[in-house]
Short mmCIF file of C-alpha atoms and ligand atoms in Angstrom, two decimals:
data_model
loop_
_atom_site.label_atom_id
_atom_site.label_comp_id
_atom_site.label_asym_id
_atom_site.label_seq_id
_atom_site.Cartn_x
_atom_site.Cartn_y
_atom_site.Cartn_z
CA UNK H 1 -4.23 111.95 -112.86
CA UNK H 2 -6.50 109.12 -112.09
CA UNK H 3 -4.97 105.92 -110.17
CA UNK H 4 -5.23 103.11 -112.90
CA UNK H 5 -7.78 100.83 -111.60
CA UNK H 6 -6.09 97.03 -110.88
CA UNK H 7 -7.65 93.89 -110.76
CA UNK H 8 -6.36 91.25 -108.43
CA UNK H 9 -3.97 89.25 -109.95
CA UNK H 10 -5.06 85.67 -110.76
CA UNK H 11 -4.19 83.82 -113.13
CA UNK H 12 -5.61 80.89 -115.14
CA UNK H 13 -4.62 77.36 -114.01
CA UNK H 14 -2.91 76.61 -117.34
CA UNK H 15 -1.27 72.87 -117.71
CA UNK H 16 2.15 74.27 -119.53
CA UNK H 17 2.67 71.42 -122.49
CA UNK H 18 4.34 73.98 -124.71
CA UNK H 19 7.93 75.02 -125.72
CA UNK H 20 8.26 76.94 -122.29
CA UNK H 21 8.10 77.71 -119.66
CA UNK H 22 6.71 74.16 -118.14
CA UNK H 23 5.11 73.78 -114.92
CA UNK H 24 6.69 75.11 -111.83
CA UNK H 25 7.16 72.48 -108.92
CA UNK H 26 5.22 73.82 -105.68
CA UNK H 27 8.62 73.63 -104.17
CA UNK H 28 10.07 76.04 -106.39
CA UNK H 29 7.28 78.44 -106.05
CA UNK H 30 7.48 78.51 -102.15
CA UNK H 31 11.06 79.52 -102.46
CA UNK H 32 10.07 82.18 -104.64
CA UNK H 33 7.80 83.56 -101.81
CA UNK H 34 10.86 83.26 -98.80
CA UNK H 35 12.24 87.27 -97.55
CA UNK H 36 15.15 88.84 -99.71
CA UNK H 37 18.40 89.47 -98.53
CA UNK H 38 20.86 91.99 -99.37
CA UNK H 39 23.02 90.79 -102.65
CA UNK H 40 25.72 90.48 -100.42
CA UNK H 41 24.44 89.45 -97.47
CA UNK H 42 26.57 86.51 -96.74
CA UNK H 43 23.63 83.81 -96.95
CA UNK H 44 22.95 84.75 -100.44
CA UNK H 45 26.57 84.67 -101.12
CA UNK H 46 25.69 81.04 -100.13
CA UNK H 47 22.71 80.58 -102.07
CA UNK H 48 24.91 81.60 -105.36
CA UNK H 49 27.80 78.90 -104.65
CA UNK H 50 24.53 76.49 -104.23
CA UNK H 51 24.14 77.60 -107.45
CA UNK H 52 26.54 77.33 -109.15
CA UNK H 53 27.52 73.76 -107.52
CA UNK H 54 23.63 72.75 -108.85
CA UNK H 55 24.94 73.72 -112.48
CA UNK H 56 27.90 71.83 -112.69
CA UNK H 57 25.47 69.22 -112.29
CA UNK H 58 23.41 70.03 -114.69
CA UNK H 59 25.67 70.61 -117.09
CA UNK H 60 28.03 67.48 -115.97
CA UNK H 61 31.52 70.08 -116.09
CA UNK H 62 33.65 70.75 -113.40
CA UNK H 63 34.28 74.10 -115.11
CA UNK H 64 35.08 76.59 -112.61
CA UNK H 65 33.66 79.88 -114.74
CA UNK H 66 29.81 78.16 -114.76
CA UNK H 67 27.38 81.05 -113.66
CA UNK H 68 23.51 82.33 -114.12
CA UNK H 69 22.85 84.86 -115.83
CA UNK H 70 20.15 87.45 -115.19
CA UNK H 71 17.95 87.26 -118.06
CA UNK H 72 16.31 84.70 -119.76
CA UNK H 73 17.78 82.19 -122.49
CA UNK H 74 18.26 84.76 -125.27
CA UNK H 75 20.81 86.64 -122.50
CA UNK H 76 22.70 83.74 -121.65
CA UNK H 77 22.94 83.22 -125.98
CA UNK H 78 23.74 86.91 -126.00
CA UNK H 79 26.43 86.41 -123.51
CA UNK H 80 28.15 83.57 -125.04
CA UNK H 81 28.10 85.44 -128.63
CA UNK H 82 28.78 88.56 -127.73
CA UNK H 83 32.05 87.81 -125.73
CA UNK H 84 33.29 85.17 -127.86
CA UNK H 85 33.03 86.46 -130.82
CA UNK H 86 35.61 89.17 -132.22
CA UNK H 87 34.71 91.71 -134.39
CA UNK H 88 35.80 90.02 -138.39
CA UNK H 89 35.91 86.24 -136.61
CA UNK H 90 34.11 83.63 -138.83
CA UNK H 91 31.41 82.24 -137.14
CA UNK H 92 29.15 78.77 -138.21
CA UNK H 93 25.88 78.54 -137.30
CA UNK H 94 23.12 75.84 -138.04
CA UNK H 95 20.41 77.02 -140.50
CA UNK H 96 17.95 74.46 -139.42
CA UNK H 97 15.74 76.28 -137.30
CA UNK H 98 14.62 79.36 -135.82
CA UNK H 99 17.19 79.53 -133.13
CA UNK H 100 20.04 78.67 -135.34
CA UNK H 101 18.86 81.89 -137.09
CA UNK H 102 18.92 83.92 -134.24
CA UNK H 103 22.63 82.72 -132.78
CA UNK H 104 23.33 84.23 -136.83
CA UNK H 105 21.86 87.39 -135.74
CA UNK H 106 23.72 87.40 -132.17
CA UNK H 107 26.98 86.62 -134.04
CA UNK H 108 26.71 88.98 -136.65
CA UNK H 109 25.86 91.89 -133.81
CA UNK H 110 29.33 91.11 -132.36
CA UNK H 111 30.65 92.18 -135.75
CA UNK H 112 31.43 88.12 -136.83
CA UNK H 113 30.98 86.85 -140.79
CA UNK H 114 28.48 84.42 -140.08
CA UNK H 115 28.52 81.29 -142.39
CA UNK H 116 24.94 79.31 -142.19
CA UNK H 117 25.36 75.39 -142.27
CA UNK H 118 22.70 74.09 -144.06
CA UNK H 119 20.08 70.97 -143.39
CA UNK H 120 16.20 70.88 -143.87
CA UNK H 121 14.10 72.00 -140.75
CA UNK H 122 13.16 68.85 -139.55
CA UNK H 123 16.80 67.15 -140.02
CA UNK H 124 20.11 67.74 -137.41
CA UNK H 125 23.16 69.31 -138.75
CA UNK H 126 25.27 66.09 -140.60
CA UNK H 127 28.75 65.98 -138.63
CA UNK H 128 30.31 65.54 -142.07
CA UNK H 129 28.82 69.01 -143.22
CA UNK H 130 30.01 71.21 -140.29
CA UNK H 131 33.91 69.16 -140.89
CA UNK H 132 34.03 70.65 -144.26
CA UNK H 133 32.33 74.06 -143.38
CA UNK H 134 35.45 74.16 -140.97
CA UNK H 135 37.48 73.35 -143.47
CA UNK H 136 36.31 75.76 -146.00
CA UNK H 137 36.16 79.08 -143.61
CA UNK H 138 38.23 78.13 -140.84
CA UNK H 139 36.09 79.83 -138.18
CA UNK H 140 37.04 81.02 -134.49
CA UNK H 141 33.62 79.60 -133.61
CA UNK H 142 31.16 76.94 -134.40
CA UNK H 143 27.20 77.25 -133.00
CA UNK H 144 25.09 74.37 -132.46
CA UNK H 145 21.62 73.95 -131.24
CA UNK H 146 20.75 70.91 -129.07
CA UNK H 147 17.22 71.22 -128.94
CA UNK H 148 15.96 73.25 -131.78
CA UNK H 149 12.43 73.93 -130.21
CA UNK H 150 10.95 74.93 -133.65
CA UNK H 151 11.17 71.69 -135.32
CA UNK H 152 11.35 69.26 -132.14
CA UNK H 153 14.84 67.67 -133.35
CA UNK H 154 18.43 66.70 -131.48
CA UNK H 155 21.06 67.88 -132.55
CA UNK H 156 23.47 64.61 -132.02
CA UNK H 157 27.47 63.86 -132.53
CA UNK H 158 28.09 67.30 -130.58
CA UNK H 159 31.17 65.39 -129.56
CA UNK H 160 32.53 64.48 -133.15
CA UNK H 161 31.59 68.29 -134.16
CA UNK H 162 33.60 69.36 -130.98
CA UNK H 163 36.93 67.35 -132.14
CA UNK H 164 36.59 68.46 -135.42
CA UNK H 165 36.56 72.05 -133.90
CA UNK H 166 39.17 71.94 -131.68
CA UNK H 167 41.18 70.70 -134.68
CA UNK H 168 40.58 73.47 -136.31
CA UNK H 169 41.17 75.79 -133.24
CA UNK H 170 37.63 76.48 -132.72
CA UNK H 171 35.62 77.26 -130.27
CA UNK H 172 32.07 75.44 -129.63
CA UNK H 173 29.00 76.95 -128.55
CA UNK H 174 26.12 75.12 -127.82
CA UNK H 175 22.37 76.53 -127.31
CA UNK H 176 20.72 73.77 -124.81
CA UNK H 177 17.92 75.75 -124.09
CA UNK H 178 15.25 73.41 -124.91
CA UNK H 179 17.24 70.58 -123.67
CA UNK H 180 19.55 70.81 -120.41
CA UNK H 181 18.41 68.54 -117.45
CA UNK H 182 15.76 66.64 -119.90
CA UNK H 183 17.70 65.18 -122.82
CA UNK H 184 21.23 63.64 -122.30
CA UNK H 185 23.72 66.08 -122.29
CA UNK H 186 27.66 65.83 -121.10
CA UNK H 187 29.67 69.17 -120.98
CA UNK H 188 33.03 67.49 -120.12
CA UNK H 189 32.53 64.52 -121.72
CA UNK H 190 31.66 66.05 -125.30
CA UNK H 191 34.45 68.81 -124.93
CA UNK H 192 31.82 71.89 -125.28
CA UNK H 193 33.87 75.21 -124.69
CA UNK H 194 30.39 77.18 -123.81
CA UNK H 195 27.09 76.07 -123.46
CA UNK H 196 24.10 77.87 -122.30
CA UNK H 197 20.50 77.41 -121.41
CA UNK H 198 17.26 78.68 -119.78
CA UNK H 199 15.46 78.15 -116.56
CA UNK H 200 11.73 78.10 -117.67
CA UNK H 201 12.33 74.74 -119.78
CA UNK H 202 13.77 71.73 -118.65
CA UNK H 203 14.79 72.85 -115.50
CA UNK H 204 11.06 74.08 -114.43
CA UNK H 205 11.84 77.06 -112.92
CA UNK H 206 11.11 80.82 -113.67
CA UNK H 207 12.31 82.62 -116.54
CA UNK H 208 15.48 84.72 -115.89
CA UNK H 209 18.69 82.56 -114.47
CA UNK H 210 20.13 81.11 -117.24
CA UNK H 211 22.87 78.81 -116.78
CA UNK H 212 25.98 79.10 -118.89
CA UNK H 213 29.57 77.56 -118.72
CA UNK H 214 32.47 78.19 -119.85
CA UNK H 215 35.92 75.50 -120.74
CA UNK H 216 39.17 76.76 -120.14
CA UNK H 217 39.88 77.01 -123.99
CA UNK H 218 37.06 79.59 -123.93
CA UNK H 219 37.85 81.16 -120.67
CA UNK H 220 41.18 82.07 -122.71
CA UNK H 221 39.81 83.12 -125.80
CA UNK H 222 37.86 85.48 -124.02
CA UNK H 223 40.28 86.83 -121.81
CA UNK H 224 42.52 87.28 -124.88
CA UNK H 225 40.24 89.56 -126.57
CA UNK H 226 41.64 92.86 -128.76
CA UNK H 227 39.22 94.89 -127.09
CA UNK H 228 35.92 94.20 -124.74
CA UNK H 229 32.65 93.26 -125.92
CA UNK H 230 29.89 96.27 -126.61
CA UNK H 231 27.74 94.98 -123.87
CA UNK H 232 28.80 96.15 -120.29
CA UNK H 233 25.55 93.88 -118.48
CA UNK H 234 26.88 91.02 -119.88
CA UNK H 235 30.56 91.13 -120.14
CA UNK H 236 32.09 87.95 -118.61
CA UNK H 237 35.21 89.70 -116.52
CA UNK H 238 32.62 91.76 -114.61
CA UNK H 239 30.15 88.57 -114.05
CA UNK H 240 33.01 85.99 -113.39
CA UNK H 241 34.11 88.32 -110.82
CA UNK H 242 30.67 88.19 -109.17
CA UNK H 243 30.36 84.75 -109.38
CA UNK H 244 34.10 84.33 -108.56
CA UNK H 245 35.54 83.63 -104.70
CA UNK H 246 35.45 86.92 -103.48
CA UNK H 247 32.12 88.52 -104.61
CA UNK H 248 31.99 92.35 -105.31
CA UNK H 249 28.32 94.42 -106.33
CA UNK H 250 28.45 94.20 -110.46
CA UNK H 251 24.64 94.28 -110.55
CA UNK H 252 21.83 93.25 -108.09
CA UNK H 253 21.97 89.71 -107.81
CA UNK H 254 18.11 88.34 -108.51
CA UNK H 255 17.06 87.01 -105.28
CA UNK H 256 13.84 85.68 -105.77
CA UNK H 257 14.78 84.01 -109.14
CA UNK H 258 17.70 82.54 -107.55
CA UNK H 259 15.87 81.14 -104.76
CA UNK H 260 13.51 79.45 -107.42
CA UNK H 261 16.91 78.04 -109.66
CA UNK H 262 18.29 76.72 -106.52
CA UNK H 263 15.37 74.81 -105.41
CA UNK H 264 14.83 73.78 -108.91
CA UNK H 265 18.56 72.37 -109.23
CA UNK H 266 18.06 70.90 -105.50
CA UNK H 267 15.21 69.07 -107.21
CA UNK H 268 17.35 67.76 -110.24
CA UNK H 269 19.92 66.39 -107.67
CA UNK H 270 17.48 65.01 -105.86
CA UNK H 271 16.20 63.16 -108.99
CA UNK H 272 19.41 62.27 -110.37
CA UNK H 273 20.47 63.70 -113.87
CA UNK H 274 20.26 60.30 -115.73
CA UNK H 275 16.91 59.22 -113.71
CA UNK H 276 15.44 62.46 -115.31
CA UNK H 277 16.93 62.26 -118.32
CA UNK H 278 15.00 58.86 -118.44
CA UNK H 279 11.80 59.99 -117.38
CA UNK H 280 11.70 62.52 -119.89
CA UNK H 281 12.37 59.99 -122.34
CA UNK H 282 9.52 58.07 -121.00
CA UNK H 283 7.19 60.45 -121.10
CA UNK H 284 7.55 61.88 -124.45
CA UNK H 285 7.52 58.03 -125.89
CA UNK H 286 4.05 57.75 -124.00
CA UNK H 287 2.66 60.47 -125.72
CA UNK H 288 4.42 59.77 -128.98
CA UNK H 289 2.56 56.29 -128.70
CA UNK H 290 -0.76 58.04 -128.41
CA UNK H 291 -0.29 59.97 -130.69
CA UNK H 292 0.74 57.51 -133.39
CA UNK H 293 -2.22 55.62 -132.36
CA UNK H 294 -4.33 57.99 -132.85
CA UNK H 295 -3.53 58.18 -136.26
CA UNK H 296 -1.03 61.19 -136.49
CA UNK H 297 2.69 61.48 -137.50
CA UNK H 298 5.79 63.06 -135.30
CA UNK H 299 7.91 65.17 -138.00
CA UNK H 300 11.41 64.22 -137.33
CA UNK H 301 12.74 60.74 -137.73
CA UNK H 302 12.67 59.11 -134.24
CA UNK H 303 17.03 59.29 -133.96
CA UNK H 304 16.88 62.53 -134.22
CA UNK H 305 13.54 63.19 -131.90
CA UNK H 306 13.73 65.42 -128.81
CA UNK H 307 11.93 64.48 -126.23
CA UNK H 308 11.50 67.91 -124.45
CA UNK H 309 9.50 68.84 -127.61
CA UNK H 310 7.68 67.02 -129.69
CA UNK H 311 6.63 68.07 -133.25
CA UNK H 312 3.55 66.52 -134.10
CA UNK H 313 2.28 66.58 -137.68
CA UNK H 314 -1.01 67.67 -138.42
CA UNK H 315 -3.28 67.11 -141.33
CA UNK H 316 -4.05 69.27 -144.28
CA UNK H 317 -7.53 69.43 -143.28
CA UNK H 318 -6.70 70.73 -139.31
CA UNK H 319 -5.91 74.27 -138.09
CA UNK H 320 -3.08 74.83 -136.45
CA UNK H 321 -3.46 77.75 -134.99
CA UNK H 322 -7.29 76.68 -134.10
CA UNK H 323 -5.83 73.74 -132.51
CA UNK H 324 -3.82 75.70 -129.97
CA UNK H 325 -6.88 77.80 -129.09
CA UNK H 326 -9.25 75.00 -128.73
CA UNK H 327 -6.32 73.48 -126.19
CA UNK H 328 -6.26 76.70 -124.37
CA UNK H 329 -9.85 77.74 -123.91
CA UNK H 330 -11.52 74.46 -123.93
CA UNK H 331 -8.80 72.60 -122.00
CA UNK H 332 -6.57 74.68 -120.10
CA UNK H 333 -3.58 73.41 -121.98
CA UNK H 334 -1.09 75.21 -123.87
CA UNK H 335 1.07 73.57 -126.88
CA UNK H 336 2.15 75.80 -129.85
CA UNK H 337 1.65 76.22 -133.44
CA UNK H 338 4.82 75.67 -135.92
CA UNK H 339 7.59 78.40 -137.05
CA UNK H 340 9.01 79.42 -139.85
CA UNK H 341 8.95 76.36 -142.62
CA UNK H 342 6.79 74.22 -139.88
CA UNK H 343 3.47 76.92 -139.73
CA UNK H 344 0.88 75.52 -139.99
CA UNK H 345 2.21 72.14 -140.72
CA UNK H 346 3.15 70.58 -137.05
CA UNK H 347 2.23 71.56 -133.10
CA UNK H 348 4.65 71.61 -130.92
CA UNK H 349 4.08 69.68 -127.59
CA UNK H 350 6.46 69.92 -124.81
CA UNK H 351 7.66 67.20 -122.41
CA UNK H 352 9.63 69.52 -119.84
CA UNK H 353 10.44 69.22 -116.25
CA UNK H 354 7.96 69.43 -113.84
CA UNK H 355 5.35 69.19 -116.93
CA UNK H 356 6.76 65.99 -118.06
CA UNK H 357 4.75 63.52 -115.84
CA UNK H 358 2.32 60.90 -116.62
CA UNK H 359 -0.57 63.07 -115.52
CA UNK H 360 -0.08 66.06 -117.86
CA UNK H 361 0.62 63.64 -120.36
CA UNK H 362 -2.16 61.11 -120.13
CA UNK H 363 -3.95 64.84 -120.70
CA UNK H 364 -2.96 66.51 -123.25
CA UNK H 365 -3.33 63.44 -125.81
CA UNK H 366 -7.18 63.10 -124.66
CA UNK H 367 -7.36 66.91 -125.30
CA UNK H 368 -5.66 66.84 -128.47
CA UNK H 369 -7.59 63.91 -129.61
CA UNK H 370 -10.89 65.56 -128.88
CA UNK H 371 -9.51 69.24 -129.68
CA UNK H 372 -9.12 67.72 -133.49
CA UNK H 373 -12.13 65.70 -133.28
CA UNK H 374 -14.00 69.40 -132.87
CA UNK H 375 -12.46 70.19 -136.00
CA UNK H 376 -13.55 67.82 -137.99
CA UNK H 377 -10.44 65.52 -138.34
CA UNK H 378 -10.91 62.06 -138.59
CA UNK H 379 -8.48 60.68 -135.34
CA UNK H 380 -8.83 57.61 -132.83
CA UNK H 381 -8.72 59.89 -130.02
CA UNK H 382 -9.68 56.67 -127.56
CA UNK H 383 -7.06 54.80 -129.31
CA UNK H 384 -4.59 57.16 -128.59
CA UNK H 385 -5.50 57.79 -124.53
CA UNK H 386 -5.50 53.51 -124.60
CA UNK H 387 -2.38 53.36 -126.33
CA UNK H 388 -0.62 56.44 -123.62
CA UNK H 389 -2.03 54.59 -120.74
CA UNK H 390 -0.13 50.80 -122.08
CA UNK H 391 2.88 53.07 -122.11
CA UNK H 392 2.75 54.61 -119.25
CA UNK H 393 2.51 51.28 -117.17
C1 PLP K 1 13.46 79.25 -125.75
C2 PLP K 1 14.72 79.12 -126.52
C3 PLP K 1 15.64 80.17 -126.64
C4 PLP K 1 15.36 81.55 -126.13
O1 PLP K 1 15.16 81.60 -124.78
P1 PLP K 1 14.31 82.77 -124.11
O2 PLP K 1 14.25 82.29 -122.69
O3 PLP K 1 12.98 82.78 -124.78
O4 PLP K 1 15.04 84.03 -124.28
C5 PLP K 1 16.83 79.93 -127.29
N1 PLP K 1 17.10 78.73 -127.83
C6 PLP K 1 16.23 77.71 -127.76
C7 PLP K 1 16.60 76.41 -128.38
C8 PLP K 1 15.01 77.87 -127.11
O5 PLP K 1 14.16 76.85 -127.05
#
């Protein structure tokens, strides 16, 4: 057998506007490239308690059972799922988006009835909905998206859903992929039992540690379970173990990706939580203002806007999918294209982490100005740069 023949690895120098990942801080990249350690060498013991003290943060809980797990966002929602849920339990979940859909899946995997609560994409979940789904089916569990990234809207009054919940004896999951450590979110404060989220998006580090926490209400529904969950990798009493006091091998701990979370959550301390949540906010109004100047629409109404992703109409007469290749190959930039009952109707530009800065922004609404302009559609791509720049001043 031949050896394969393998070019050098480098990659294109790609300005990461889209749903995620974002742009990795220089920071976080060095620590990526520091020497491993043994998974129990005591300094990485040290580098996990880092962690876990930068995800309290993050998630503003002092919940003792808060932990990475090794995998990417759809692991973490796995996780969360998969041990909460017992087989014939009554699950909600939001049918407003793709990832609404896919906690359905998750839930209905773990052998849960999964009742869909209902709003248009575009539109959050109505508080007053979810109170009489728990009414209705009395579920064990209610899901709710934060950020949905397929239709750019915030999911808000998690903390009237939660009371509602809790009234009912339910548990309360929330997906903040899309949103932790960019858009305003309080763990304790709201009464979440789990929430979970992803490193590539927000938090601007490599895919694969994805936070998740747990309440003590949850912590005991879990324990409490008939029998354990079908998934050994993630089952929580092996990983709270390993992220517990007295660490024991469960599997190998990801060094490099840890490094890269903990410099990434030293960053976000640095920062502040509420400073970034503001910045974010700043920087998706800038390029909402440009965007509206030049002479486009955002989908959802501005309450119920995310910042870390913003859902930008397009016209009949443009090409979605076009649009994102013109981006890519003419500009370097990536956005995406809309899902589900949003293709072909919106892009989808992110605002996340290290990408949301005044520099990437002032950017991408030139390049989507002239990437339109290439098409065809009539836009005031100068209008839209002028109007960014006021903003960002
Ligand atoms: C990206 C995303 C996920 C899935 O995360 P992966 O890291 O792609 O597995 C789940 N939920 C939301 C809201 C997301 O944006």
């Amino acid at each position: 057998m031949d050896a394969p023949d393998i070019d050098e690895l480098t990659p294109p120098d790609r300005t990461l506007m889209g749903p995620g990942p974002s742009d990795v801080h220089p920071r976080v990249l060095r620590a990526m490239a520091t020497p491993l350690v043994g998974y129990l060498d005591p300094s990485f013991v040290e580098v996990m308690d880092d962690v876990q003290r930068g995800l309290r943060y993050l998630f503003q809980t002092d919940n003792e059972h808060t932990l990475a797990v090794s995998g990417t966002g759809s692991a973490a929602m796995e996780c969360a799922f998969g041990n909460l849920v017992e087989p014939g339990e009554t699950v909600l979940v939001p049918d407003n988006g793709y990832f609404g859909a896919r906690m359905g899946q998750m839930a209905e995997r773990a052998g849960g009835e999964v009742v869909p609560v209902s709003a248009p994409w575009g539109e959050p979940l109505a508080a007053a909905d979810v109170e009489a789904a728990l009414d209705d089916y009395q579920p064990s569990v209610v899901g709710l998206v934060h950020g949905e990234t397929s239709t750019g809207v915030r999911q808000g009054e998690v903390d009237r859903i939660t009371t509602a919940a809790h009234e009912h004896d339910a548990c309360v999951v929330v997906d903040t992929v899309a949103s932790l450590g960019g858009v305003e979110f309080r763990t304790d404060d709201w009464d979440v039992d789990v929430v979970y989220s992803g490193s590539q998006k927000c938090l601007s580090a490599p895919p694969g540690a994805s936070p998740i926490t747990f309440s003590e209400r949850a912590v005991e529904k879990i324990r409490a379970r008939d029998a354990p969950s079908d998934s050994w990798y993630l089952d929580l009493e092996g990983l709270w173990s390993y992220w517990g006091d007295d660490p024991s091998y469960h599997h190998t701990g990801m060094t490099s990706t840890l490094y890269a979370a903990r410099e990434a959550l030293r960053l976000v301390a640095e920062e502040g939580i509420e400073a970034r949540w503001d910045r974010h906010s700043r920087m998706s109004a800038a390029l909402v203002a440009g965007v509206e100047a030049m002479g486009l629409d955002l989908r959802p109404a501005p309450a119920d806007r995310l910042p870390s992703l913003n859902a930008v109409s397009i016209p009949d007469s443009a090409d979605g999918d076009a649009l994102c290749d013109r981006m890519l190959e003419a500009h370097d930039i990536e956005i995406a294209g809309g899902l589900g009952d949003l293709s072909g109707a919106i892009v989808r530009v992110g605002c996340m982490g290290h990408s949301a800065r005044p520099s990437n922004v002032l950017e991408t609404v030139g390049a989507l100005g002239r990437s339109l302009e290439a098409q065809g559609v009539d836009v005031d791509t100068g209008a839209g740069v002028a109007a960014t720049n006021a903003t960002l001043e």
